[in-house]
């Protein structure tokens, strides 16, 4: 019998995973602090990640776990969460745990919490003794649906995003993330691997705008958005603390650059056929 536990099941990334797994006919639990807001077919497993006993109870009987960490920009708190997850998964005898880092990690220390807490989480879980696979996605296509991006796109025909125009990105949809996660939960021979996942094509900003033009049937142009302006847009939705934590990754990239960080995908390693870019943009 297969029993899935999805951490982050009420969020956009974990929610996509939970919905896909719920369609398999197996039991799916979503680890949440309070009931409500879970996708259909997903049962609530009530737990606070800071409480080891509650996390252990949520993992009881679980065979496979998908972990997306909460947007908490506190290194000590995140360390406690991950330690509790590792111990609970080990006690439950979890057969495969998949960590979604929600971003790629630069190949050097950055001082950016969003990068470094996920780097540390990967190291902890890979060393935990629990069969673990780490998925490191690039940037999500679904981010482009945010009002501060979608508004100018529809009204002005301008795609504004806080990445340099020439930066190659393998943009990934949440639906394809879910397919890759499901594959990683069961694919033999990949325990202990950290895989850079992404969409089927790596494109620059203008190439992404051209794909939008083809999908929408009208001309779309790309314009790099200043990270500070992006942060202001996030703040209206997430509040200033979370906005600053998310935007810090874009500030770092603008300052330091990394032409390879978001390029390419290991989808072939997982045996997954990804959604063509133009189709995903429709």
C-alpha angles and dihedrals in degrees: 000000000000121000119181127203116196119196110201092026093149093053128084096256100038090039091059089051093047092050092051094047091047087061092061093073094240125118113277124191127190116210106224137154093232134013124260136063096060122135117262114280093025119116121213119247102191114217143133110226089221091061111077095196093053092047091049090052091050090054094049109123093004117141100179131026133195113199127198110167121226121256093261113145097201116106095202094049092047091050090054091049093051094045090052091048092050094049093045093048091049092049091049093050092237109196096208133005120192119199118201106202091195089225144032118263123232114238092247136049113279109179087231111131095213090057100036101044089053092046090052092046090053092052093048096049095043089053095043099091090244112119099255139180121189120211116198111193125194118218122327123240087213088068086072090067091068110115095243088057102032094046098061090037093059099033102038105018089240124129107207120187132153097249126098112263093240097048111116112229131181093211111208131201123223089239091057090045087057092050091049092048093051090051092047091052091062111018110119122230100027103094111135095022128129109206128195102221127190146144126297096265133044110215140172122233095268090046090052089050089051090052088051089050091053092046096046100036095234137084117277123181130198126235124180110235120217109250090232091058090047090052091052090054092049092049093065090059106031104022126250099284097053091038091055091048094052095041092051089078091057093045089053093049092048091052102039106022126208114195094192103042097097100028128110135007140238093212091124089059087060097042094238126146107216130215113263111251098241091049091051090051096055 
